């Protein structure tokens, strides 16, 4: 499977409880087809205190990964969630192109 989402891309969630939210990709696992998005898919975990001063107990928020099929990259030119195609430019390099406006991703 070709992954058209890269690290530090702005993506929009298109399915699930966080639908419509945008965030930056922090990490991608191509093997599992998962991505960690900053500030998205936060879950609460109950943490038990360990030791005397090492770790406090309480409720903490943790970012969990999202499957890549729930994400769509946001075009920097038209600022909309879009599909991405790859074109070979005149100088021989590959570039990711927006399907809506033909704008180039950085």
Short mmCIF file of C-alpha atoms in Angstrom, two decimals:
data_model
loop_
_atom_site.label_atom_id
_atom_site.label_comp_id
_atom_site.label_asym_id
_atom_site.label_seq_id
_atom_site.Cartn_x
_atom_site.Cartn_y
_atom_site.Cartn_z
CA UNK A 1 0.00 0.00 0.00
CA UNK A 2 1.32 3.43 -0.95
CA UNK A 3 1.28 5.92 1.91
CA UNK A 4 0.61 9.43 0.67
CA UNK A 5 0.71 11.02 4.13
CA UNK A 6 4.11 12.08 5.44
CA UNK A 7 5.41 13.25 8.80
CA UNK A 8 4.64 16.93 9.63
CA UNK A 9 1.69 17.00 7.17
CA UNK A 10 -1.53 18.70 8.18
CA UNK A 11 -4.33 16.12 8.06
CA UNK A 12 -8.07 16.11 8.71
CA UNK A 13 -9.95 13.26 10.39
CA UNK A 14 -12.78 12.08 8.12
CA UNK A 15 -14.32 9.36 10.33
CA UNK A 16 -14.95 8.68 14.00
CA UNK A 17 -15.52 10.81 17.07
CA UNK A 18 -12.84 13.35 16.07
CA UNK A 19 -14.35 13.91 12.60
CA UNK A 20 -13.53 17.35 11.20
CA UNK A 21 -10.57 18.01 13.51
CA UNK A 22 -7.17 18.86 12.06
CA UNK A 23 -3.72 18.10 13.38
CA UNK A 24 -0.10 17.56 12.43
CA UNK A 25 1.30 14.06 11.88
CA UNK A 26 3.90 13.26 14.56
CA UNK A 27 4.76 9.66 13.66
CA UNK A 28 3.68 7.08 11.06
CA UNK A 29 3.83 3.30 11.33
CA UNK A 30 3.72 2.05 7.74
CA UNK A 31 3.76 -1.58 8.86
CA UNK A 32 0.54 -1.19 10.88
CA UNK A 33 -0.92 1.69 8.77
CA UNK A 34 -1.27 3.92 11.84
CA UNK A 35 -0.43 7.56 12.51
CA UNK A 36 -0.03 9.63 15.67
CA UNK A 37 -1.70 13.05 15.26
CA UNK A 38 -0.98 15.94 17.61
CA UNK A 39 -3.99 16.65 19.86
CA UNK A 40 -6.26 14.06 18.18
CA UNK A 41 -7.64 10.76 19.58
CA UNK A 42 -6.89 11.56 23.21
CA UNK A 43 -7.96 8.89 25.68
CA UNK A 44 -8.06 9.01 29.48
CA UNK A 45 -6.10 6.45 31.46
CA UNK A 46 -6.13 5.87 35.20
CA UNK A 47 -2.53 5.84 36.42
CA UNK A 48 -1.56 4.19 39.67
CA UNK A 49 1.19 5.90 41.67
CA UNK A 50 4.49 4.03 41.64
CA UNK A 51 7.21 4.62 44.20
CA UNK A 52 7.37 7.65 46.43
CA UNK A 53 8.27 10.43 43.98
CA UNK A 54 8.72 8.74 40.61
CA UNK A 55 5.19 8.85 39.22
CA UNK A 56 2.02 10.45 40.53
CA UNK A 57 -1.32 8.71 40.38
CA UNK A 58 -4.40 10.17 38.72
CA UNK A 59 -6.15 10.42 35.39
CA UNK A 60 -3.86 11.20 32.44
CA UNK A 61 -4.55 11.87 28.75
CA UNK A 62 -2.67 9.80 26.15
CA UNK A 63 -2.59 10.18 22.35
CA UNK A 64 -3.47 6.94 20.60
CA UNK A 65 -2.74 6.22 16.91
CA UNK A 66 -5.38 6.50 14.19
CA UNK A 67 -5.66 4.23 11.14
CA UNK A 68 -4.54 5.95 7.94
CA UNK A 69 -7.88 5.33 6.20
CA UNK A 70 -9.50 7.76 8.67
CA UNK A 71 -7.15 10.60 7.63
CA UNK A 72 -7.00 12.86 4.61
CA UNK A 73 -4.20 15.37 3.90
CA UNK A 74 -5.06 19.08 3.79
CA UNK A 75 -3.81 20.99 0.74
CA UNK A 76 -1.69 24.03 1.69
CA UNK A 77 -2.97 26.05 -1.31
CA UNK A 78 -6.75 25.51 -1.17
CA UNK A 79 -6.91 24.59 2.57
CA UNK A 80 -9.28 21.65 1.95
CA UNK A 81 -9.01 17.94 2.67
CA UNK A 82 -8.05 16.28 -0.60
CA UNK A 83 -6.70 13.18 -2.24
CA UNK A 84 -3.08 13.22 -3.34
CA UNK A 85 -1.47 12.08 -6.57
CA UNK A 86 2.22 11.76 -7.38
CA UNK A 87 3.63 13.30 -10.57
CA UNK A 88 7.11 13.28 -12.02
CA UNK A 89 8.23 16.86 -12.68
CA UNK A 90 10.30 18.05 -15.65
CA UNK A 91 13.54 17.81 -13.67
CA UNK A 92 12.81 14.14 -12.84
CA UNK A 93 11.79 14.54 -9.20
CA UNK A 94 8.52 13.25 -7.78
CA UNK A 95 6.05 15.68 -6.24
CA UNK A 96 2.78 15.20 -4.37
CA UNK A 97 -0.04 17.10 -6.10
CA UNK A 98 -3.52 18.09 -4.83
CA UNK A 99 -6.36 16.52 -6.84
CA UNK A 100 -8.63 19.57 -6.34
CA UNK A 101 -6.44 22.51 -7.31
CA UNK A 102 -3.21 20.96 -8.71
CA UNK A 103 -1.27 22.66 -5.91
CA UNK A 104 1.99 21.10 -4.78
CA UNK A 105 2.58 19.75 -1.27
CA UNK A 106 5.86 20.75 0.38
#
